[in-house]
Each structure stands twice: as structure tokens, then as C-alpha cells.
Amino acid sequence: MSPVIGQRLPRHDAVLQVTGRSLYGEDIKMPGMLYCKVRRAGIPHARLIEVDTSAAEAIPGVMGVVTAKDVPFNAFGFTHLDQPVMAQDKIRYEGDAIAGVAATSLEVADQAAKAIKIKYEELPAVFDPLEAMKPDAPKVHKDNIPTHFTVVHGDIEKGFAEADKIIEERYTTQFVEHVHIEPHAQLAYYDPTGRLTVWTTVQRPFLVASDLGKVLKMPLSKIRVLTPCIGGGFGGKNEMTTEAIVALLSMKTGRPVKLVFTREEEFTATTVRHPYVMFYKTGVKMDGTITAREVKIISDAGAYVSWGESTLTKALVHAAGPYRIPNVRIEAYLVYTNNNIGGAMRGFGVPQAGYAYECHTDSVARAIGMDPMEFRMKNCVVSGDTLPTGQTLQNATLDEILKKLSSMSGWKVAGGDGR
Amino acid sequence: MTEASTHHIRFTLNGSEVSADVKANDTLLNVLREQLGYTGTKRGCETGECGACTVLVDGKAVNACLILAPKVDGRAIQTIEGLAKGAELHPLQKAFIEEGALQCGFCGPGMLMSAKALLDEIPNPTEDQVRRGISGNICRCTGYAKIVKAIMKASRQMARVGGEGA
Ligand code: FES
Ligand code: FES
């Protein structure tokens, strides 16, 4: 018997967890630490005219305030440099950071953040990605479609011409907030030797370090990003959020500065799972042969791309489903809106597509009066098949899995169709 | 902003006498975490939704984020830091480890304190009673099956050793 495989082993930090000694983001403190609050936009779309911090700075206990003017290079993003550390000339969603305050207590920081005056001219906002694709829609950025992909395989027209039936459907999925029980927490200290240390609740410390280097124009050799125990992430702690604001405040005040998000900020100013609108059209013969599939996916990026392009490519690769289809066309669009930023979340774009193509597979089977399990067994990919993206499969075992699932679940005994 | 009045309070914390000067609007959670350095009790929402801040006040499970510190004057508080007897883990802690009932662990302190309050009141709960006992605690990672299993296991073990370790 293996000492590891198949054995139930306790977590290496299990005793620390059950005794309350694991250190999470908010548990980390430093002497002389200041408390930070971020002023958020609170409106979805506007031209930012002026940020007046004088009233906030006059409050006793306020040690420093920063705005976009203090950011050396005010843009970051994994694939697109479209997100500012703090809004510069435009507000693109309610959670946009406008300013950061460091004060001797959380109460004072909160009071000061509220005392900041924002002068803006409200712009019409767009919350529906289909609306945002129209030429006369309000422009969130210069172009509301930052990314568009197409996959073409075979001859889609010919495929539909060969079909006995064509089934068309539309599927939509919703926003999902990760709701990790631990909120984001960050502590930055710019020490007298000019080195920056940031403790932050992220799943990607090295990405945050490199983003900090870019926006602060600092060499990576001067930046240390440390992650404490993370109280749940699920993709919601996958990118830089306000670490640069906290770092700038530490540089300005010479003191360690700490920020913990409120639960409200978790919902209004952090990433969510992208809502998708998915159009599926499938041609099928009465014997169950699929002749063609056309898919169009529209992903609501929210205000910035963040992980939008990366998640969309994953969805795109999976969109046709694990079925043998000779003629396929898939189009995928990422669309800016004034909604929350879409980010990474468990499955990274695939669950949205999977929900649509599997529901659609049931509809197609029923349209020709075929049992959905039998229909899947007939069409599922096997080793040697080539996917629409050109990948030839090796060691595909879906057919065996379906057979096993069918017998384990008593599919036939229950009369099939799973309803 | 009007300054809140200050109160001098004394209470027992995991069996030891402590005192603190607190503002009228300070929560027990803030006093534990920020003033007394007991960071084992977690803050997840500050609105009584998640249960991560659960502690025992006179043996009853409460959300430390919802109880004002002046209210605990003269009372007995138990937190996760006091659940083990020195190096000897409480049967609940052992069962949570054995059953793999925690992933990120952030809900753990609150979950364990709710479970302790339950077993102190009902030593041999049904599964239904266990589920009700932790209904104020949210876990986003593990799911509840393993947590429920761990609590049931601890209750059986405690019954075997005659309620010892409570
Ligand atoms: S922090 Fe008290 S219930 Fe969530
Ligand atoms: S283990 Fe992460 S919330 Fe329960």
C-alpha cells in the first residue's frame, strides 16, 4: 500500500487552523500602522472633472491622501492595459477607486474618504452587453469590443443544408460573486531603504509584484509580495486590486498602511464571474448524426478586461462540446459595459459554455425523439477525433464514462431521458 | 463626528480575568482582535451573516461583530484560542482534522465555537440538530457534509469518554 496515494492525510497546517493560529490577511499588523479607506466612484459612468481632497486632508488624524495624480504609470491589466489604479479622467463602474486615505484610525479614514469631493459629469451608462455592441451605444472605452475570436471548422452552410432539423436556442448565465468568507486585506510598508513589502490576500503574488513594479515604476528587486493564509479565493483573489494605493500611501507617510475591504466592497468593487449570452444553432439528421453547429458567445467584461480575454478563449475552445461535429463556426465577443469587472472564477469561462451546450444537447436529442444519453453515446468524441480547434484527441474516455454513468445511475431502468 | 463615551469593562476571556477601555460603539469583535490581540476570531462580514466571528458568551454562541463590547462587562467569553486544553486538542478539533472538515479554514474558528455551544447543550445531537446548530455559519470551501460528520464524530467520542474534554 502506498504511504500517500489513496490515503487520507491531514493538512500540514490543520492544527493551526483548528486552534485559530493560522494568520490570514487581516491578522497581520505592524507597529505604527495606519488604516486605509478607498473612496469609490459610486456611479457607473461619468467624466471625472476634479477630485478635491482638501477637506479630507484637514481632518485631524489623516496622514496622507493619494489620487490618480500620484500614480507614476496609471494602467494595468493581464492582457490589456485598460484599468487605472485610481480613475483619472473617467469613471467606468461604481467600484472604480478615486482616492485612498491613510489615517490613524479606521473611523477617521472612513470619515476622510467620505469628505473627498468628486466633481463629475454623468454619462449615459450601458449594462447589457448586447446593447453595448450596437454602434450608437455609450462608449465605455474607445471601442466597446476589446476582443473578438472566430473558430471555423468544415463548411457550416453545407452542414446545415444536410440537416433534417435545425434547433436554435439562446442561453444566458448571470453574475456570480465568489464570496470567499475572508475579505481582501492588504498591508504595505515602504521601508527607509526604499524597499516595498506588501502582504496581500492574492492567489498570484508574482503577478501582483510585476503589476506593482509597472504602475509604481519600481524595479522588481525592490518589491516583495507576500501572501498569508488565504481565507478562500475561488478566482476572486487572482489579480491586483488596491495594493498600489496602499503602497503609495505608505511611501507618502513613511508608515505601514493597512486596508481591509468591507463586505460591500467585495460585492461592488471586486471581480465577478462573467455573465454570458450564448446562441446555439445545431443541424441534426433523424438518425442522430450532428451535421453542423454554430455558436455565438457574448461575454460581459464589465468595465475592464482583467481576465475577460483569457476566460473567453477557454469558453471558445469548449463551446462546441465534446461531440463529433464536422462543420462548426464559433464566434466569441468580449464586450465592455459599466458593470462589475468580470474575472477568474472556478472553471474560468468553461462552466458557462458547458451549461449551454449540455442543455442544448438535450434539446437537440428531444427534437428528433432520441434518448439524450443514447444521443451523447452516438456523438461523443473518441480517440483520434479532431476538435474544431484542430486538436486531435488521444486517450479520450468519454464513451466509457457515459456507459458507466448510464448503468450506475439506472438511466434505462428509470425509463431514460433523465426526466 | 461625536466622540463615543469610554467604558472600563472586565470579563473573563478563556478563563482569565481581563479588562479593557472600550468605546460605547466598539464591538466585541474589535476589542478581541484589535485591542487584545485575539485574532483567531475572524471577521467576514460585520453584519451577522457569515458566523466567522462566533464566540461563546456565558456558554451561548453569539456573533462577536453584533455585540457591543460594554455589554460583555462581567461575563465569560470563550474564543477559539481557549478551545484546546494546552497542547491537548478538544475532540471537536481532532474530529475536524481527521475528517478533513476545513479547506481554507477561515470559517473554522466560528464553526468550531458554534459546534461547541451545540454539544455543550445537546451532547448527542441528531444530524438535523447539528445542521441547525451550525446554520449561522457559512463555509464557502468545504461544504457542510464533512463538517457535520466531524461534529457527529466528536459527539460520539465525547460520549465514550463520559463528557470529558468539554
Ligand atoms: S463577521 Fe460576524 S457574522 Fe460575519
Ligand atoms: S473552509 Fe473556507 S470557508 Fe470553510
Coordinates of C-alpha atoms and ligand atoms in Angstrom, one line a residue:
Chain A
M1 CA 0.0 0.0 0.0
S2 CA 1.3 3.4 -0.9
P3 CA 2.1 5.7 2.1
V4 CA 0.4 8.6 0.2
I5 CA -1.8 7.6 -2.7
G6 CA -5.3 6.7 -1.6
Q7 CA -4.6 7.7 2.0
R8 CA -6.4 10.4 3.9
L9 CA -3.7 12.7 5.2
P10 CA -4.3 15.6 7.5
R11 CA -3.5 19.1 6.1
H12 CA 0.0 20.2 7.1
D13 CA -1.5 23.3 8.8
A14 CA -4.6 21.6 10.2
V15 CA -3.6 22.1 13.9
L16 CA -3.0 25.8 13.3
Q17 CA -6.4 26.1 11.6
V18 CA -8.4 24.5 14.3
T19 CA -6.7 26.4 17.1
G20 CA -7.1 29.8 15.4
R21 CA -3.4 30.3 14.9
S22 CA -3.3 30.4 11.1
L23 CA -2.5 34.0 10.1
Y24 CA -4.8 35.4 7.4
G25 CA -4.6 38.8 5.7
E26 CA -6.3 40.9 8.3
D27 CA -4.4 39.2 11.2
I28 CA -1.1 40.8 10.1
K29 CA -0.2 44.0 11.9
M30 CA 2.8 46.3 12.2
P31 CA 3.7 48.8 14.8
G32 CA 2.8 52.4 13.8
M33 CA 0.4 51.1 11.2
L34 CA -2.1 53.4 9.6
Y35 CA -5.6 52.5 8.4
C36 CA -6.7 52.9 4.8
K37 CA -10.0 53.6 3.2
V38 CA -10.6 53.8 -0.5
R39 CA -13.1 56.3 -1.9
R40 CA -15.1 54.5 -4.6
A41 CA -16.9 56.2 -7.5
G42 CA -20.4 55.1 -6.5
I43 CA -21.8 55.9 -10.0
P44 CA -21.4 53.7 -13.1
H45 CA -20.3 56.1 -15.9
A46 CA -19.1 59.7 -15.8
R47 CA -16.4 62.1 -17.0
L48 CA -14.3 62.8 -14.0
I49 CA -13.6 66.5 -13.7
E50 CA -12.0 67.1 -10.4
V51 CA -11.1 65.3 -7.1
D52 CA -10.9 67.7 -4.2
T53 CA -9.2 66.1 -1.2
S54 CA -8.6 69.3 0.8
A55 CA -11.5 68.7 3.3
A56 CA -10.3 65.2 3.9
E57 CA -6.7 66.3 4.4
A58 CA -7.8 68.8 7.0
I59 CA -9.3 66.2 9.3
P60 CA -7.1 65.5 12.4
G61 CA -5.5 62.1 12.2
V62 CA -5.4 62.0 8.4
M63 CA -1.7 61.3 7.5
G64 CA -2.0 61.1 3.7
V65 CA -4.3 61.1 0.7
V66 CA -3.5 59.8 -2.8
T67 CA -5.3 60.2 -6.2
A68 CA -4.6 59.3 -9.8
K69 CA -2.1 62.2 -9.9
D70 CA 0.2 60.3 -7.5
V71 CA 0.4 57.1 -9.7
P72 CA 3.6 57.0 -11.8
F73 CA 2.0 54.8 -14.5
N74 CA -1.7 54.6 -14.1
A75 CA -2.7 51.5 -16.1
F76 CA -2.6 47.7 -15.5
G77 CA -4.2 44.5 -16.7
F78 CA -3.2 41.0 -17.6
T79 CA -3.8 41.2 -21.4
H80 CA -5.0 44.8 -21.8
L81 CA -3.5 47.8 -20.0
D82 CA -7.0 49.3 -19.6
Q83 CA -7.5 49.6 -15.8
P84 CA -6.3 52.6 -13.8
V85 CA -5.1 52.2 -10.2
M86 CA -7.4 55.2 -9.5
A87 CA -9.8 56.8 -12.0
Q88 CA -8.0 59.5 -14.0
D89 CA -10.5 61.2 -16.3
K90 CA -13.3 58.8 -16.5
I91 CA -15.4 56.6 -14.2
R92 CA -16.4 53.3 -15.8
Y93 CA -18.1 51.5 -12.9
E94 CA -19.3 52.1 -9.4
G95 CA -16.4 50.3 -7.8
D96 CA -13.7 52.5 -9.5
A97 CA -11.2 53.8 -7.0
I98 CA -11.0 57.6 -6.9
A99 CA -8.7 58.2 -3.9
G100 CA -7.0 56.5 -1.0
V101 CA -6.8 57.8 2.6
A102 CA -4.4 56.8 5.4
A103 CA -5.3 57.8 8.9
T104 CA -4.5 56.9 12.5
S105 CA -7.8 55.1 12.9
L106 CA -10.3 53.3 10.7
E107 CA -13.0 55.7 11.8
V108 CA -11.0 58.8 10.7
A109 CA -10.0 57.1 7.4
D110 CA -13.7 56.4 6.8
Q111 CA -14.7 59.9 7.6
A112 CA -12.0 61.4 5.4
A113 CA -12.8 59.1 2.4
K114 CA -16.4 60.4 2.6
A115 CA -15.2 64.0 2.8
I116 CA -13.5 63.8 -0.6
K117 CA -15.4 65.8 -3.2
I118 CA -15.8 64.4 -6.6
K119 CA -16.8 66.7 -9.5
Y120 CA -18.1 64.8 -12.5
E121 CA -20.4 64.9 -15.4
E122 CA -22.6 61.8 -15.5
L123 CA -22.7 59.9 -18.8
P124 CA -25.4 57.5 -20.0
A125 CA -24.4 54.0 -18.9
V126 CA -24.7 50.6 -20.6
F127 CA -25.3 47.5 -18.6
D128 CA -26.4 45.0 -21.3
P129 CA -23.5 43.6 -23.5
L130 CA -25.8 43.2 -26.5
E131 CA -26.8 46.9 -26.2
A132 CA -23.1 47.8 -25.8
M133 CA -22.2 46.1 -29.1
K134 CA -24.5 48.5 -31.0
P135 CA -22.7 51.3 -32.9
D136 CA -24.6 54.1 -31.1
A137 CA -24.1 52.6 -27.6
P138 CA -22.4 54.7 -24.9
K139 CA -18.7 54.1 -25.2
V140 CA -17.1 52.6 -22.0
H141 CA -13.7 52.7 -23.7
K142 CA -12.8 53.9 -27.3
D143 CA -14.1 50.6 -28.6
N144 CA -16.6 48.5 -26.6
I145 CA -15.3 45.2 -28.1
P146 CA -11.8 44.7 -26.9
T147 CA -11.5 41.2 -28.2
H148 CA -13.3 39.0 -30.8
F149 CA -12.4 35.4 -31.8
T150 CA -13.7 33.1 -34.5
V151 CA -13.2 29.4 -34.9
V152 CA -14.1 27.9 -38.3
H153 CA -14.1 24.1 -39.0
G154 CA -15.6 22.5 -42.1
D155 CA -18.3 24.1 -44.2
I156 CA -21.1 25.4 -42.0
E157 CA -23.6 26.2 -44.9
K158 CA -23.2 22.7 -46.3
G159 CA -23.7 21.2 -42.8
F160 CA -26.9 23.0 -42.2
A161 CA -28.1 22.0 -45.8
E162 CA -27.6 18.4 -44.9
A163 CA -29.7 18.5 -41.7
D164 CA -33.2 17.1 -41.3
K165 CA -33.8 19.5 -38.4
I166 CA -32.3 22.7 -37.1
I167 CA -32.6 23.6 -33.4
E168 CA -31.9 27.2 -32.3
E169 CA -31.6 28.3 -28.7
R170 CA -30.4 31.2 -26.5
Y171 CA -28.8 30.6 -23.1
T172 CA -27.8 33.2 -20.5
T173 CA -25.8 33.0 -17.3
Q174 CA -25.7 35.5 -14.5
F175 CA -23.1 37.4 -12.4
V176 CA -21.6 35.4 -9.6
E177 CA -19.6 36.9 -6.7
H178 CA -17.1 34.5 -5.2
V179 CA -18.0 35.3 -1.6
H180 CA -14.8 34.0 -0.1
I181 CA -15.5 34.4 3.6
E182 CA -12.3 36.3 4.1
P183 CA -12.4 39.8 2.5
H184 CA -9.4 41.2 0.6
A185 CA -6.8 42.5 3.1
Q186 CA -3.5 44.4 2.3
L187 CA -0.7 45.7 4.3
A188 CA 2.1 47.7 2.6
Y189 CA 5.3 49.0 4.1
Y190 CA 7.8 51.1 2.1
D191 CA 10.8 51.0 4.4
P192 CA 13.6 53.6 4.8
T193 CA 15.9 51.7 2.5
G194 CA 13.4 52.1 -0.3
R195 CA 12.1 48.6 -0.4
L196 CA 8.4 47.8 -0.6
T197 CA 6.8 44.9 1.2
V198 CA 3.2 44.1 0.6
W199 CA 1.2 41.4 2.4
T200 CA -1.9 40.7 0.3
T201 CA -4.6 38.1 0.0
V202 CA -3.9 37.1 -3.5
Q203 CA -3.6 33.8 -5.3
R204 CA -0.9 35.2 -7.7
P205 CA 1.7 37.1 -5.7
F206 CA 4.2 37.3 -8.6
L207 CA 1.6 38.9 -10.9
V208 CA 0.8 41.5 -8.3
A209 CA 4.6 42.1 -7.8
S210 CA 5.0 42.7 -11.6
D211 CA 1.9 44.9 -11.8
L212 CA 3.1 46.9 -8.8
G213 CA 6.5 47.3 -10.5
K214 CA 4.8 48.7 -13.6
V215 CA 2.4 51.2 -12.0
L216 CA 4.9 52.4 -9.4
K217 CA 7.8 52.3 -11.9
M218 CA 9.9 50.4 -9.4
P219 CA 12.4 47.6 -10.1
L220 CA 11.1 44.2 -9.0
S221 CA 14.2 43.7 -6.9
K222 CA 12.8 46.4 -4.6
I223 CA 9.3 44.7 -4.3
R224 CA 8.3 41.8 -2.1
V225 CA 4.8 40.5 -2.2
L226 CA 3.9 38.0 0.5
T227 CA 0.7 36.0 0.8
P228 CA -0.6 35.0 4.2
C229 CA -3.1 32.1 4.6
I230 CA -5.9 32.9 2.2
G231 CA -9.5 32.6 3.5
G232 CA -10.9 31.3 0.2
G233 CA -10.4 32.7 -3.2
F234 CA -12.1 30.7 -6.0
G235 CA -10.5 33.1 -8.5
G236 CA -11.7 36.2 -6.7
K237 CA -8.2 36.9 -5.5
N238 CA -6.5 36.5 -8.8
E239 CA -5.3 40.0 -9.6
M240 CA -4.1 43.3 -8.3
T241 CA -6.9 45.4 -6.8
T242 CA -5.8 48.3 -4.5
E243 CA -2.3 47.2 -3.5
A244 CA -0.8 50.1 -5.4
I245 CA -2.9 52.6 -3.5
V246 CA -1.9 51.2 -0.1
A247 CA 1.8 51.2 -1.3
L248 CA 1.6 54.8 -2.4
L249 CA 0.1 55.8 0.9
S250 CA 3.0 54.0 2.7
M251 CA 5.5 55.9 0.5
K252 CA 3.8 59.2 1.2
T253 CA 3.6 58.7 5.0
G254 CA 6.6 56.5 5.7
R255 CA 4.3 54.3 7.8
P256 CA 2.9 50.8 7.2
V257 CA -0.6 51.1 5.8
K258 CA -3.4 48.5 6.0
L259 CA -6.6 48.1 4.1
V260 CA -9.3 45.6 4.6
F261 CA -12.3 45.5 2.2
T262 CA -15.8 45.7 3.6
R263 CA -18.2 43.0 2.5
E264 CA -20.0 45.7 0.5
E265 CA -16.7 46.4 -1.4
E266 CA -16.4 42.7 -2.1
F267 CA -19.7 42.8 -3.9
T268 CA -19.3 46.2 -5.6
A269 CA -15.6 46.6 -6.3
T270 CA -14.1 43.2 -6.9
T271 CA -14.4 40.8 -9.8
V272 CA -17.3 38.5 -10.6
R273 CA -17.9 35.6 -12.9
H274 CA -18.7 36.9 -16.4
P275 CA -22.3 36.7 -17.4
Y276 CA -22.5 35.1 -20.9
V277 CA -25.2 35.3 -23.6
M278 CA -24.9 32.2 -25.8
F279 CA -26.7 31.5 -29.1
Y280 CA -26.6 27.8 -30.2
K281 CA -27.8 26.5 -33.5
T282 CA -27.4 22.8 -34.4
G283 CA -28.3 20.8 -37.5
V284 CA -29.1 17.2 -37.0
K285 CA -30.3 14.2 -39.0
M286 CA -33.1 12.0 -37.8
D287 CA -30.6 9.1 -37.1
G288 CA -28.9 11.4 -34.6
T289 CA -25.9 12.5 -36.7
I290 CA -24.9 16.1 -36.0
T291 CA -24.2 17.9 -39.2
A292 CA -23.4 21.4 -38.1
R293 CA -23.2 23.7 -35.1
E294 CA -23.0 27.5 -35.0
V295 CA -22.2 29.2 -31.7
K296 CA -22.1 32.9 -30.7
I297 CA -20.9 33.8 -27.3
I298 CA -21.1 37.3 -25.8
S299 CA -19.2 37.8 -22.6
D300 CA -19.9 40.8 -20.4
A301 CA -16.4 42.1 -19.4
G302 CA -17.7 44.8 -17.2
A303 CA -15.5 48.0 -17.0
Y304 CA -12.1 46.4 -17.7
V305 CA -10.8 43.3 -19.5
S306 CA -8.9 41.8 -16.5
W307 CA -9.3 38.0 -17.1
G308 CA -12.0 38.5 -19.7
E309 CA -9.9 37.5 -22.7
S310 CA -8.4 34.5 -21.0
T311 CA -11.7 33.2 -19.8
L312 CA -13.3 33.7 -23.2
T313 CA -10.6 31.7 -25.0
K314 CA -11.3 28.8 -22.6
A315 CA -15.0 29.0 -23.3
L316 CA -14.4 29.2 -27.0
V317 CA -12.3 26.0 -27.0
H318 CA -15.0 24.2 -25.2
A319 CA -18.0 25.8 -26.9
A320 CA -18.9 23.1 -29.5
G321 CA -19.0 20.5 -26.7
P322 CA -17.3 17.1 -26.6
Y323 CA -19.2 15.9 -29.7
R324 CA -18.2 14.9 -33.2
I325 CA -19.4 17.7 -35.4
P326 CA -17.9 18.1 -38.9
N327 CA -19.0 21.7 -39.6
V328 CA -18.6 24.3 -36.8
R329 CA -18.5 28.0 -36.6
I330 CA -17.9 29.7 -33.2
E331 CA -17.8 33.4 -32.6
A332 CA -16.9 35.0 -29.3
Y333 CA -17.0 38.6 -28.3
L334 CA -15.8 40.3 -25.2
V335 CA -17.8 43.4 -24.5
Y336 CA -17.2 46.3 -22.2
T337 CA -20.2 47.5 -20.0
N338 CA -20.5 49.7 -16.9
N339 CA -20.9 46.6 -14.8
N340 CA -18.6 45.0 -12.3
I341 CA -15.3 43.7 -13.7
G342 CA -15.5 40.0 -14.8
G343 CA -12.6 38.0 -13.5
A344 CA -11.5 34.4 -12.9
M345 CA -13.9 32.1 -11.2
R346 CA -13.8 28.3 -10.8
G347 CA -13.8 26.8 -14.3
F348 CA -12.6 30.1 -16.0
G349 CA -15.3 30.5 -18.6
V350 CA -15.9 26.8 -19.2
P351 CA -18.9 26.4 -16.8
Q352 CA -20.9 29.0 -18.8
A353 CA -20.3 27.2 -22.1
G354 CA -20.8 23.8 -20.5
Y355 CA -24.2 24.8 -19.2
A356 CA -25.3 25.9 -22.6
Y357 CA -24.0 23.1 -24.8
E358 CA -25.2 20.3 -22.5
C359 CA -28.7 21.8 -22.1
H360 CA -28.7 22.3 -25.9
T361 CA -27.6 18.7 -26.5
D362 CA -30.7 17.6 -24.6
S363 CA -32.9 19.8 -26.7
V364 CA -31.4 18.5 -29.9
A365 CA -31.9 14.9 -28.9
R366 CA -35.5 15.5 -27.9
A367 CA -36.2 17.3 -31.1
I368 CA -35.5 14.1 -33.0
G369 CA -37.2 11.9 -30.4
M370 CA -33.9 10.3 -29.3
D371 CA -32.9 9.4 -25.8
P372 CA -30.3 12.1 -24.7
M373 CA -27.9 9.5 -23.3
E374 CA -28.1 7.5 -26.5
F375 CA -27.6 10.6 -28.5
R376 CA -24.5 11.5 -26.5
M377 CA -23.1 8.0 -26.8
K378 CA -23.6 8.2 -30.6
N379 CA -21.9 11.5 -30.9
C380 CA -19.3 11.8 -28.2
V381 CA -15.7 12.2 -29.3
V382 CA -13.3 9.3 -29.2
S383 CA -9.5 8.9 -29.5
G384 CA -8.4 10.0 -33.0
D385 CA -11.2 12.5 -33.5
T386 CA -10.2 16.1 -34.3
L387 CA -11.9 19.0 -32.4
P388 CA -13.0 22.2 -34.2
T389 CA -9.8 23.9 -32.9
G390 CA -7.7 21.3 -34.8
Q391 CA -6.6 19.3 -31.7
T392 CA -6.5 15.6 -32.3
L393 CA -7.6 13.7 -29.2
Q394 CA -5.6 11.0 -27.6
N395 CA -6.9 8.7 -24.7
A396 CA -10.4 10.1 -24.9
T397 CA -12.6 8.1 -22.5
L398 CA -15.9 9.9 -22.6
D399 CA -17.7 6.9 -24.2
E400 CA -16.6 4.7 -21.3
I401 CA -17.6 7.3 -18.8
L402 CA -21.1 7.7 -20.3
K403 CA -21.6 3.9 -20.4
K404 CA -20.6 3.6 -16.7
L405 CA -22.7 6.6 -15.7
S406 CA -25.7 5.2 -17.6
S407 CA -25.5 1.9 -15.7
M408 CA -24.6 3.3 -12.3
S409 CA -27.5 5.8 -12.4
G410 CA -30.0 3.3 -13.6
W411 CA -30.8 5.5 -16.6
K412 CA -32.5 2.8 -18.6
V413 CA -34.3 1.4 -15.6
A414 CA -35.7 4.8 -14.9
G415 CA -37.0 5.0 -18.5
G416 CA -34.3 7.1 -19.9
D417 CA -34.4 10.8 -20.7
G418 CA -33.5 11.6 -17.1
R419 CA -36.7 13.5 -16.5
Chain B
M1 CA -18.4 63.1 14.3
T2 CA -19.3 63.0 18.0
E3 CA -16.9 61.0 20.2
A4 CA -18.4 57.9 21.8
S5 CA -18.1 57.6 25.6
T6 CA -15.5 55.3 27.0
H7 CA -16.3 52.4 29.3
H8 CA -14.0 50.3 31.5
I9 CA -15.0 46.7 31.3
R10 CA -13.9 43.5 33.0
F11 CA -14.7 40.0 31.8
T12 CA -13.2 36.5 31.7
L13 CA -11.6 35.5 28.5
N14 CA -10.9 31.8 28.2
G15 CA -10.9 31.6 32.0
S16 CA -8.6 34.5 32.6
E17 CA -9.7 37.9 34.0
V18 CA -9.1 40.7 31.5
S19 CA -10.0 44.4 31.4
A20 CA -10.3 46.9 28.6
D21 CA -11.2 50.5 28.0
V22 CA -13.7 50.4 25.2
K23 CA -15.9 52.9 23.3
A24 CA -19.6 52.6 23.5
N25 CA -19.8 51.7 19.8
D26 CA -16.9 49.2 19.9
T27 CA -17.9 45.6 19.0
L28 CA -16.7 42.7 21.0
L29 CA -15.0 41.5 17.7
N30 CA -12.9 44.7 17.5
V31 CA -11.9 44.5 21.2
L32 CA -10.9 40.9 20.8
R33 CA -9.0 41.3 17.6
E34 CA -7.6 44.9 17.7
Q35 CA -7.2 45.6 21.5
L36 CA -6.5 42.2 23.0
G37 CA -4.7 40.6 20.0
Y38 CA -7.0 37.5 19.8
T39 CA -7.1 37.2 16.0
G40 CA -8.3 33.6 16.0
T41 CA -11.9 35.0 15.8
K42 CA -12.5 36.0 12.2
R43 CA -14.2 38.9 10.6
G44 CA -16.1 38.0 7.4
C45 CA -19.0 40.5 7.0
E46 CA -19.5 42.5 10.2
T47 CA -23.3 42.2 9.7
G48 CA -24.1 38.9 11.4
E49 CA -24.3 36.9 8.1
C50 CA -21.3 34.6 8.0
G51 CA -20.7 33.4 11.5
A52 CA -16.9 33.6 11.2
C53 CA -16.8 35.8 14.4
T54 CA -18.7 33.3 16.6
V55 CA -17.6 33.2 20.2
L56 CA -19.3 32.0 23.4
V57 CA -20.8 34.5 25.8
D58 CA -21.8 32.7 29.0
G59 CA -21.8 29.5 27.0
K60 CA -24.1 30.8 24.2
A61 CA -22.8 31.2 20.7
V62 CA -23.0 34.8 19.5
N63 CA -21.7 36.9 16.6
A64 CA -19.0 39.0 18.1
C65 CA -19.5 41.5 15.3
L66 CA -23.0 42.2 16.6
I67 CA -22.5 42.5 20.3
L68 CA -21.3 45.8 21.7
A69 CA -18.2 45.5 24.0
P70 CA -19.8 47.3 27.0
K71 CA -22.4 44.5 27.1
V72 CA -19.9 41.8 28.0
D73 CA -18.9 43.5 31.2
G74 CA -18.8 40.8 33.9
R75 CA -19.5 37.9 31.6
A76 CA -17.5 34.9 30.5
I77 CA -16.1 34.8 26.9
Q78 CA -14.7 31.8 25.2
T79 CA -12.9 32.0 21.9
I80 CA -11.2 29.5 19.6
E81 CA -7.9 30.2 21.4
G82 CA -9.3 28.6 24.5
L83 CA -10.8 25.5 23.0
A84 CA -7.8 23.3 23.4
K85 CA -6.5 22.5 26.9
G86 CA -2.9 23.5 26.3
A87 CA -1.5 21.1 23.7
E88 CA -4.5 18.7 24.1
L89 CA -6.9 19.4 21.3
H90 CA -10.7 19.3 22.0
P91 CA -12.4 16.3 20.5
L92 CA -14.1 18.7 18.0
Q93 CA -10.7 20.0 16.8
K94 CA -9.4 16.4 16.5
A95 CA -12.5 15.3 14.5
F96 CA -12.3 18.4 12.2
I97 CA -8.7 17.4 11.4
E98 CA -9.5 13.7 10.9
E99 CA -12.5 14.3 8.7
G100 CA -10.8 17.0 6.6
A101 CA -13.6 19.4 7.6
L102 CA -11.6 22.5 6.7
Q103 CA -10.1 23.7 3.5
C104 CA -9.1 27.4 3.7
G105 CA -10.0 27.2 7.4
F106 CA -11.4 30.7 7.7
C107 CA -14.8 29.6 8.8
G108 CA -13.2 27.1 11.2
P109 CA -13.0 29.1 14.4
G110 CA -16.6 30.2 14.2
M111 CA -17.8 26.8 13.1
L112 CA -16.0 25.1 16.0
M113 CA -17.4 27.5 18.6
S114 CA -20.9 27.0 17.3
A115 CA -20.3 23.3 17.4
K116 CA -19.0 23.5 21.0
A117 CA -22.1 25.5 22.1
L118 CA -24.3 22.9 20.5
L119 CA -22.6 19.9 22.1
D120 CA -22.5 21.6 25.5
E121 CA -26.2 21.9 25.3
I122 CA -27.1 18.7 23.4
P123 CA -24.3 16.1 23.9
N124 CA -25.8 13.6 21.5
P125 CA -27.4 15.6 18.7
T126 CA -29.1 14.2 15.6
E127 CA -27.7 15.1 12.2
D128 CA -30.6 17.5 11.9
Q129 CA -29.8 19.2 15.2
V130 CA -26.1 19.5 14.1
R131 CA -27.2 21.2 10.8
R132 CA -29.4 23.6 12.8
G133 CA -26.6 24.2 15.2
I134 CA -24.2 25.5 12.5
S135 CA -26.9 27.2 10.4
G136 CA -25.5 30.6 11.3
N137 CA -22.0 29.7 10.0
I138 CA -21.2 29.8 6.3
C139 CA -18.5 27.7 4.7
R140 CA -17.7 28.5 1.1
C141 CA -15.0 25.9 0.5
T142 CA -15.6 22.6 2.2
G143 CA -19.3 22.2 2.1
Y144 CA -21.1 21.0 5.1
A145 CA -21.1 17.2 4.8
K146 CA -17.6 16.8 6.3
I147 CA -18.2 19.4 9.0
V148 CA -21.4 17.7 10.1
K149 CA -19.6 14.3 10.0
A150 CA -16.9 15.7 12.2
I151 CA -19.3 17.2 14.8
M152 CA -21.2 13.9 15.0
K153 CA -17.9 12.0 15.4
A154 CA -16.8 14.3 18.2
S155 CA -20.1 13.9 20.0
R156 CA -19.7 10.1 19.9
Q157 CA -16.2 10.3 21.1
M158 CA -17.1 12.6 24.0
A159 CA -20.0 10.3 25.0
R160 CA -17.5 7.4 25.1
V161 CA -15.1 9.2 27.5
G162 CA -18.1 10.4 29.6
G163 CA -18.3 14.0 28.5
E164 CA -14.6 14.6 29.3
G165 CA -12.9 17.4 27.4
A166 CA -15.9 19.7 27.3
Ligands
FES1 S1 -18.3 38.8 10.9 FE1 -19.8 38.5 12.3 S2 -21.2 37.3 11.3 FE2 -19.8 37.7 9.7
FES2 S1 -13.0 26.1 4.8 FE1 -13.0 28.0 3.7 S2 -14.9 28.9 4.3 FE2 -15.0 27.0 5.3

